[in-house]
Coordinates of C-alpha atoms and ligand atoms in Angstrom, one line a residue:
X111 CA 117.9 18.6 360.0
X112 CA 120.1 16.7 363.1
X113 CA 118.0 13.6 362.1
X114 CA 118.8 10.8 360.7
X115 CA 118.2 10.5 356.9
X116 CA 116.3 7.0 357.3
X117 CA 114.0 8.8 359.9
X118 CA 113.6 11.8 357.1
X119 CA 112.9 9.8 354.5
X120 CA 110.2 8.1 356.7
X121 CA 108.3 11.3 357.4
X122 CA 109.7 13.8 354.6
X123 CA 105.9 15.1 353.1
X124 CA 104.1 13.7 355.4
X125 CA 104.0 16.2 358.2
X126 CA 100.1 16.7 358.1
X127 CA 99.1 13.6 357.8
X128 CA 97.3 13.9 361.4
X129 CA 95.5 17.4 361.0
X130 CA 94.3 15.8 357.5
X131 CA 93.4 12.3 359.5
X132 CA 94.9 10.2 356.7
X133 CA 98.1 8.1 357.0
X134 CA 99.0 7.5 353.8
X135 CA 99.2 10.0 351.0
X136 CA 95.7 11.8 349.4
X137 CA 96.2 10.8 345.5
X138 CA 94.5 13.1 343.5
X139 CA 93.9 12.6 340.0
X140 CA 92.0 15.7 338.9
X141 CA 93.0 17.2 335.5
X142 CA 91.1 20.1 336.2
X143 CA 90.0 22.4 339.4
X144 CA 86.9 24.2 340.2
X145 CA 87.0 27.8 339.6
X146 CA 84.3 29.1 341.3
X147 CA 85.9 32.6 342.0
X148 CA 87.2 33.9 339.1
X149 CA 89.4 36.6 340.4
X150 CA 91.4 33.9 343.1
X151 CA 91.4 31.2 340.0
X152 CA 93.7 34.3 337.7
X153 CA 95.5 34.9 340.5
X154 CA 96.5 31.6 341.3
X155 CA 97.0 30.8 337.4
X156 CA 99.1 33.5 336.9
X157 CA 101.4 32.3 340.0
X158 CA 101.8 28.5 338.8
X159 CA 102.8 30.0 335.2
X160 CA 105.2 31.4 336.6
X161 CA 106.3 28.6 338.5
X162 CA 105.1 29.9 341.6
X163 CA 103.0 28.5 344.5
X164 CA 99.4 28.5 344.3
X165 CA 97.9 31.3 345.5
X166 CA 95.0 29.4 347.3
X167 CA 91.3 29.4 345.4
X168 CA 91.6 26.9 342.8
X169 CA 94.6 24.8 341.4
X170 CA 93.5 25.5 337.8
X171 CA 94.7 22.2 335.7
X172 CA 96.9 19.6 336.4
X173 CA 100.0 20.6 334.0
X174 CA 100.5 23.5 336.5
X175 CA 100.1 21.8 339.4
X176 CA 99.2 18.6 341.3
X177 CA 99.1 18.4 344.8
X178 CA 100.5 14.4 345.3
X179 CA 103.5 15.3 342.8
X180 CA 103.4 18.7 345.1
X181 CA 104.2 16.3 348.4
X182 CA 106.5 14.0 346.5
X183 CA 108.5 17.4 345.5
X184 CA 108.6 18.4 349.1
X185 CA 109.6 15.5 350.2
X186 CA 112.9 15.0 348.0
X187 CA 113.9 18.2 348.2
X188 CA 114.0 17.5 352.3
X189 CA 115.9 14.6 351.4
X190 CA 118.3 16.5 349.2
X191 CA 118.7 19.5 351.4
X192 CA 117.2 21.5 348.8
X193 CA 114.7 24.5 349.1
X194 CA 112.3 22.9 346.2
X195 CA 112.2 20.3 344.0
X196 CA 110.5 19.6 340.6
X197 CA 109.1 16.3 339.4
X198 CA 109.1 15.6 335.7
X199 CA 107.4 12.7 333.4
X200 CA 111.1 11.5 333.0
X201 CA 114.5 12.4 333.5
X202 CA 115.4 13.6 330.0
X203 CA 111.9 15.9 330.6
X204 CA 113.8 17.0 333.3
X205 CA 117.2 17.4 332.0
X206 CA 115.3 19.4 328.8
X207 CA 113.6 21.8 331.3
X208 CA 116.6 22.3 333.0
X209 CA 118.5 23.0 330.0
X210 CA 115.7 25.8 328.4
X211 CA 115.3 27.4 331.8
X212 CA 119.1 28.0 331.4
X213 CA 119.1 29.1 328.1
X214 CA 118.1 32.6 329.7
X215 CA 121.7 32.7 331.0
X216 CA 123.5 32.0 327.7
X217 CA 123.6 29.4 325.0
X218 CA 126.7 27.1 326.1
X219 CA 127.4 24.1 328.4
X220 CA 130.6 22.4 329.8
X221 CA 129.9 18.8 330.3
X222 CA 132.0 15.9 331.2
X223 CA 131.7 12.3 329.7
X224 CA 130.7 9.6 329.8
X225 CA 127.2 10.2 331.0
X226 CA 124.1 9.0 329.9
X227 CA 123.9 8.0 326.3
X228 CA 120.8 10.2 325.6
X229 CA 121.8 12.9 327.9
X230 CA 125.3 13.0 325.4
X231 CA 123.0 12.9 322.7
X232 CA 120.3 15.8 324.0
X233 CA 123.5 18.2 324.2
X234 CA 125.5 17.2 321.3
X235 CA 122.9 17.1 319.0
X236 CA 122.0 21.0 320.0
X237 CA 118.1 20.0 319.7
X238 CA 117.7 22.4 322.3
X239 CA 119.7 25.1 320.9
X240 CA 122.6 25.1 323.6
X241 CA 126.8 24.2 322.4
X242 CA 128.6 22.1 324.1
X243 CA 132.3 22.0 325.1
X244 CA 133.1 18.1 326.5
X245 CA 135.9 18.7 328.7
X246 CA 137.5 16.9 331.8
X247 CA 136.7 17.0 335.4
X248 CA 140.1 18.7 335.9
X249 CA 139.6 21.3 332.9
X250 CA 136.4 22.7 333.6
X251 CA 137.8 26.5 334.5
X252 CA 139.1 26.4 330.9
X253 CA 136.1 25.8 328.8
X254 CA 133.7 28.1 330.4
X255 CA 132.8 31.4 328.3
X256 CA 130.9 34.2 329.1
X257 CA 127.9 32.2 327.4
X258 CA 128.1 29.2 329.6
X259 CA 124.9 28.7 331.1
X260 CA 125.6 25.8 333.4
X261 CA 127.9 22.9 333.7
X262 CA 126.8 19.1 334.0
X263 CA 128.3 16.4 335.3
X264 CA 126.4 12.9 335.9
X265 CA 129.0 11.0 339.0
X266 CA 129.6 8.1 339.2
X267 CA 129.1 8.0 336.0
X268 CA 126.8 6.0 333.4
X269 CA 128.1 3.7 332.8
X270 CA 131.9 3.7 333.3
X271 CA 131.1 4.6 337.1
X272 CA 134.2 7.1 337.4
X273 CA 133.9 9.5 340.0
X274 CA 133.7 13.3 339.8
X275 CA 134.8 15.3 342.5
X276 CA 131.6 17.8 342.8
X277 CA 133.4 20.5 345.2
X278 CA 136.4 20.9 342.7
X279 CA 133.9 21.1 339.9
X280 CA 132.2 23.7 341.9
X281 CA 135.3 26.0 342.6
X282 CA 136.5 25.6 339.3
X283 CA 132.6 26.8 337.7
X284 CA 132.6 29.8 339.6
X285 CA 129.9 32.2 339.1
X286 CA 128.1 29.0 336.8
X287 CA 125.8 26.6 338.0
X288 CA 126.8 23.0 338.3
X289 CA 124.3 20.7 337.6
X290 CA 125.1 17.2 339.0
X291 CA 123.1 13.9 338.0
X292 CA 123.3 11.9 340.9
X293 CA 120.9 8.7 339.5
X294 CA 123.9 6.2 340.6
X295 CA 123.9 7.8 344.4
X296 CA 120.5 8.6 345.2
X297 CA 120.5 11.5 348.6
X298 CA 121.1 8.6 350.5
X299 CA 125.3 8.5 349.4
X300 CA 125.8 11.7 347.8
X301 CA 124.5 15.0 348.6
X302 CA 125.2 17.5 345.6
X303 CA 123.7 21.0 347.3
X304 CA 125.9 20.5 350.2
X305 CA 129.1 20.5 348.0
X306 CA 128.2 23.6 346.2
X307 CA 126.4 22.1 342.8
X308 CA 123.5 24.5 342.2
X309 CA 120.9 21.7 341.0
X310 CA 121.0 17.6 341.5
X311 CA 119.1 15.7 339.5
X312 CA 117.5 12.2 339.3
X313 CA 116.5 9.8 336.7
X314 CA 113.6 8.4 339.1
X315 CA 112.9 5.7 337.4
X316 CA 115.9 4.3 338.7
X317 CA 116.2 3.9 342.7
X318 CA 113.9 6.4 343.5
X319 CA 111.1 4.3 342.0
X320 CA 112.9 1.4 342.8
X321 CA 110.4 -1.0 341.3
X322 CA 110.9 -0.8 337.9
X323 CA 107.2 0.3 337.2
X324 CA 107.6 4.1 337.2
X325 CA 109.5 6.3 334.8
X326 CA 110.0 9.8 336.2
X327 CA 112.3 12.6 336.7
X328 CA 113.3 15.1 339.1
X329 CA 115.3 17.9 340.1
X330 CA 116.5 20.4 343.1
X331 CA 117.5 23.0 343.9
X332 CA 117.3 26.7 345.5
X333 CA 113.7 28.2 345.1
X334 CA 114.8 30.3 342.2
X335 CA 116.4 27.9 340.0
X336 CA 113.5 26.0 340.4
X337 CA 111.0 28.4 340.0
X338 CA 112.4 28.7 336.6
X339 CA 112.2 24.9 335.9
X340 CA 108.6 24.9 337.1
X341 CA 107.9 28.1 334.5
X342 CA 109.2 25.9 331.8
X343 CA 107.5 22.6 332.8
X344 CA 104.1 24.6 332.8
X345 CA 104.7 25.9 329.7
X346 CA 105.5 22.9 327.9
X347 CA 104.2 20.3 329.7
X348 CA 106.0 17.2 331.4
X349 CA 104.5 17.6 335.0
X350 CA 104.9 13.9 336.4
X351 CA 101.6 12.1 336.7
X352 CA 100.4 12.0 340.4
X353 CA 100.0 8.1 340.7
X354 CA 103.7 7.8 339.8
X355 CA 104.2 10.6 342.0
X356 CA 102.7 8.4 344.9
X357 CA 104.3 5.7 344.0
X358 CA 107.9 7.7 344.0
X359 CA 107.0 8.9 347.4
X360 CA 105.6 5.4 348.8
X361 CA 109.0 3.7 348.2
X362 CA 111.1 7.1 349.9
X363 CA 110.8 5.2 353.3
X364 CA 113.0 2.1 351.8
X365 CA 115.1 3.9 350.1
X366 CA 118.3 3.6 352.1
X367 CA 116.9 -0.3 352.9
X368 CA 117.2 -1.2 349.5
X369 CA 120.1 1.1 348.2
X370 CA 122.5 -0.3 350.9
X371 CA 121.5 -4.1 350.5
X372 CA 122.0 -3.7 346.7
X373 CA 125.5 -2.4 347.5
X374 CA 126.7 -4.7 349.7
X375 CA 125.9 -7.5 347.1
X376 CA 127.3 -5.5 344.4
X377 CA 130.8 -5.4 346.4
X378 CA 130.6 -8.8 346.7
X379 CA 129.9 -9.5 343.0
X380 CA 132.5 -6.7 341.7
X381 CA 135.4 -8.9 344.5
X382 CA 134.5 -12.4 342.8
X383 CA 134.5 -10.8 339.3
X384 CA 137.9 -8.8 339.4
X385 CA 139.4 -11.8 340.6
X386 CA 137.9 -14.3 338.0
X387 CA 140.3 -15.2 335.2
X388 CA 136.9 -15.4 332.6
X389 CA 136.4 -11.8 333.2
X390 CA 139.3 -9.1 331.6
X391 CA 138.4 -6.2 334.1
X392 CA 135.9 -5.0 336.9
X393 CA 134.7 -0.9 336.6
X394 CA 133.0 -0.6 340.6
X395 CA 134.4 2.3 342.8
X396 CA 135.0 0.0 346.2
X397 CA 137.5 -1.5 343.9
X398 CA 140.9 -1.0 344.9
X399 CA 142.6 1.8 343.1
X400 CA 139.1 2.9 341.5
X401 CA 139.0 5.9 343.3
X402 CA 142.1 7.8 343.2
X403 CA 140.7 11.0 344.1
X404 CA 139.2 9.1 347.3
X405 CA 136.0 10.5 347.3
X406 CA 134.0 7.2 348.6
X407 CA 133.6 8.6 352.1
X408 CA 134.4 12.2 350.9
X409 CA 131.8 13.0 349.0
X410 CA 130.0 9.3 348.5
X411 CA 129.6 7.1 351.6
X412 CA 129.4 4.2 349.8
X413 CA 129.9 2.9 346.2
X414 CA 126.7 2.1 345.3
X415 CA 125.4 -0.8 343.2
X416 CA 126.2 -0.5 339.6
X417 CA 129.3 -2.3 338.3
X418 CA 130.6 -2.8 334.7
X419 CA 132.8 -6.0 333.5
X420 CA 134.4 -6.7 330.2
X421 CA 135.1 -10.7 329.8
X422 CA 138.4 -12.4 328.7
X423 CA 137.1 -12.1 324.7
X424 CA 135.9 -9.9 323.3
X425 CA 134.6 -11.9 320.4
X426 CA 130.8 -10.7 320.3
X427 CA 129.5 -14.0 320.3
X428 CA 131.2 -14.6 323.4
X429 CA 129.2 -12.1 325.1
X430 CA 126.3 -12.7 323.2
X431 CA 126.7 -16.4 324.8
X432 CA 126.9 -15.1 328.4
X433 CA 124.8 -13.2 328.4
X434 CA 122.1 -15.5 326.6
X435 CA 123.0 -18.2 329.7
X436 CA 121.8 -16.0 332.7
X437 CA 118.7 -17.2 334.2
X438 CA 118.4 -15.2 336.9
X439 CA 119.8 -11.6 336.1
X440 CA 117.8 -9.9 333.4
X441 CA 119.1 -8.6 330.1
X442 CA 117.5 -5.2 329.8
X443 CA 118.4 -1.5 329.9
X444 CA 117.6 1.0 333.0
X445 CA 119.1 0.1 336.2
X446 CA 118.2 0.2 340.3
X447 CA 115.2 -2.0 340.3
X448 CA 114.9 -5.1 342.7
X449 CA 116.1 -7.1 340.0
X450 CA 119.3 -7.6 339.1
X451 CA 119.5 -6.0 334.9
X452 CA 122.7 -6.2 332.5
X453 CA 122.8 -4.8 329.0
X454 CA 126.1 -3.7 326.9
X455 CA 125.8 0.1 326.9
X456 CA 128.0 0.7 323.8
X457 CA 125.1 -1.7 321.7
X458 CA 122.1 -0.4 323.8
X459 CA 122.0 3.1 325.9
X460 CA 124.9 4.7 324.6
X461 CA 124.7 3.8 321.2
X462 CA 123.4 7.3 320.2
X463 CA 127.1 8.3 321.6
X464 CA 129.3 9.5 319.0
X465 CA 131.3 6.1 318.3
X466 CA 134.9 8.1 318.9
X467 CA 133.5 10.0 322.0
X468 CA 132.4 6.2 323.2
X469 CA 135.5 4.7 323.4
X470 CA 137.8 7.9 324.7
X471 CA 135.2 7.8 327.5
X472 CA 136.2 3.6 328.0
X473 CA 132.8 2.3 326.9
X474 CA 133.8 -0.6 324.6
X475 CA 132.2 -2.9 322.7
X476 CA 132.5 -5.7 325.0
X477 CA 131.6 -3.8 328.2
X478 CA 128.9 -5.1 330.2
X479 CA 127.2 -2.7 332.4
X480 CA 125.2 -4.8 335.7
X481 CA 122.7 -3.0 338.3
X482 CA 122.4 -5.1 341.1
X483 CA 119.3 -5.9 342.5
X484 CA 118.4 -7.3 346.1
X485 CA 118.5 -11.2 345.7
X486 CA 120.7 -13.2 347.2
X487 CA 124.6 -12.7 346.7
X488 CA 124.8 -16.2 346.2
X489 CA 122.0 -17.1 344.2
X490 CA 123.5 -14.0 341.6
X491 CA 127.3 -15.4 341.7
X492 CA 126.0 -19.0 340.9
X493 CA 123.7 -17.4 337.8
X494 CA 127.2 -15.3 336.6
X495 CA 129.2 -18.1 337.7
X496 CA 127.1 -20.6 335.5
X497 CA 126.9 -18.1 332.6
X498 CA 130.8 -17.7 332.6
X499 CA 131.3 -21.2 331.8
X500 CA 130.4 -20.0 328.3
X501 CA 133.2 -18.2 328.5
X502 CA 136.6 -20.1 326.4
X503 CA 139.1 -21.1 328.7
X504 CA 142.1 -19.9 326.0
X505 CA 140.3 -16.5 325.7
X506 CA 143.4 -13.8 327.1
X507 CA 142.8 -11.6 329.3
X508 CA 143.7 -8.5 328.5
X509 CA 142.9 -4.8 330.7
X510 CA 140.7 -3.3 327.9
X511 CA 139.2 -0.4 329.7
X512 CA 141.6 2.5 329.7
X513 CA 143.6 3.0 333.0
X514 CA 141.9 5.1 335.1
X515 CA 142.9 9.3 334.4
X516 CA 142.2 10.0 338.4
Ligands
LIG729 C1 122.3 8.7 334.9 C2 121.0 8.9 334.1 N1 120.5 10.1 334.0 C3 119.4 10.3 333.3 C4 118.7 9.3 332.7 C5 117.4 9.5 331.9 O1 116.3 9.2 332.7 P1 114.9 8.7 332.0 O2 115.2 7.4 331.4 O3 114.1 8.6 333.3 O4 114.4 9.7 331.1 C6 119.2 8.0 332.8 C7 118.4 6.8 332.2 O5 119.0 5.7 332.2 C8 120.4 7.8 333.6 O6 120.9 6.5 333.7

């Protein structure tokens, strides 16, 4: 553990690679296992049911295990300081797994918003059976019962990028698990466990995969909690494929390459828009005054790459007119690619948000939310730059996004 994380994420699940002669991960494909000895076969089904390890004679079938999403497992829970990890066909799959296994516990949640439109949605729709009481980072002791089965947070957060502070959350859960989506950090500027959050969780498809070309899942925790998770995955399916699972595990060596270049141009972007006159505000956490709880070298050590902007109007057209003049930054949902991606989360991903809930949480109409990819700084200003011509010079500028509640 004393090395470095870029070193870890180098060699994390890949510690065999010499006994096995091979240098780059064994991808195996195989739905099913040869069974040739019955007896070890039951044995070893019954353990992966359970969410167990196998017990050695056959791996039975892939939806109870896989031996490349096995090493891709290993390897982020190394990176997340975790005992084990499970990797899921998506994030929701993973949120929804996490969310049954609790179930044993009690039927209730505490969440915070904003988080992820369909995450809000997955909760406050009850299609998994479970209430929810949406309450505030600083009321969290308050809304737990003797039902509450876990609490979630998502920080920073999708796509208003507030901060939670994870320790306080902790002390204030008690005896409950806190549940922390950390898709906007990665483990390379926020380590959940460490603070005291019982499970952290990824949307993979985001930086994890990197790429854009892999939609996954995954969470981490202690062997138990996860052993629980993998119980529910191999009873209902949602085991991620193995060639994603390579693929997630190929791009673990660049992650910290590609997460710190993308937020170093992001910090650049956020300065130029906060102090362009076509643009109303800036959300990013390096921001001045955007983290009054001063957890950016606390608990993050850096502010990663996500930023949201409202411009000067908010006439829809307006927007509609920026947006249609980028030629370089992509309009499209899901975020942490090598591209740079904008979309207007209150029209796209959190448009399953209850409309009231929406704007409480700050997510106008007119907010625009912008992943940053790893082109040029300069190439991306001159494409926003360009783009905010559109923009009327009479429009007022206004500070639409709620003032910050700490
Ligand atoms: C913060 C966060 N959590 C979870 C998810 C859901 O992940 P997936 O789309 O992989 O199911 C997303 C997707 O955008 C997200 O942004």
């Amino acid at each position: 553990m004393d090395q470095a994380f870029s070193t870890r994420a180098v060699h994390a699940g890949r510690g065999d690679f010499i006994e096995k002669g091979v240098h780059a991960p064994p991808l195996d494909l195989s739905t099913t296992y040869p069974t040739p000895d019955l007896e070890l076969a039951a044995r070893s089904f019954d353990s992966l049911v359970a969410g167990d390890e196998p017990q050695g004679g056959s791996f039975v079938y892939q939806r109870l295990f896989n031996p490349t999403t096995d090493r891709f497992e290993r390897a982020l829970a190394e990176l997340e300081g975790a005992e084990d990890a499970a990797a899921f066909s998506s994030g929701m799959a993973a949120l929804s797994a996490v969310l049954l296994a609790a179930k044993s516990r009690g039927a209730h949640v505490v969440a915070v918003r904003p988080m992820y439109g369909t995450a809000d949605h997955l909760l406050t729709s009850r299609l998994l059976g479970l209430g929810v009481t949406w309450t505030t980072q600083d009321d969290i002791a308050d809304a737990i019962r003797p039902d509450t089965a876990l609490v979630v947070i998502e920080t920073p957060a999708n796509p208003t990028l507030n901060l939670i502070d994870i320790a306080s959350v902790v002390r204030q859960a008690g005896a409950v698990p806190v549940l922390v989506d950390s898709t906007f950090a990665t483990p390379v500027l926020q380590q959940p466990l460490a603070l005291g959050a019982a499970l952290v969780l990824h949307s993979a498809t985001k930086f994890l995969g990197g790429h854009g070309d892999v939609l996954a899942g995954v969470v981490a925790g202690s062997h138990t909690m996860v052993r629980d998770i993998k119980h529910v995955r191999a009873a209902t399916g949602g085991l991620l494929h193995p060639l994603s699972s390579y693929l997630l595990h190929r791009g673990l060596p660049t992650l910290q390459l590609r997460v710190e270049r993308a937020q170093a141009t992001a910090g650049d972007l956020a300065a130029r828009l906060a102090a362009d006159s076509r643009v109303a505000s800036v959300r990013f956490p390096g921001l001045p005054g955007q983290d009054p709880r001063t957890l950016i070298g606390r608990q993050m050590l850096g502010p990663g790459s996500i930023l949201a902007f409202e411009l000067a109007s908010d006439d829809p057209q307006v927007m509609r007119n920026f947006v249609g003049a980028l030629q370089l930054i992509t309009p499209a949902v899901s975020l942490g690619s090598t591209d740079t991606l904008i979309q207007p989360p209150a029209a796209l991903t959190h448009r399953v948000v209850d409309q009231h809930a929406r704007q409480d949480a700050g997510i106008s109409q007119g907010l625009l939310r912008m992943s940053v990819g790893l082109e040029d700084a300069r190439d991306l200003w001159r494409d926003l730059d360009r783009a905010l011509a559109t923009v009327p010079s009479h429009a007022v500028t206004t500070e639409r996004i709620p003032a910050l509640a700490g």
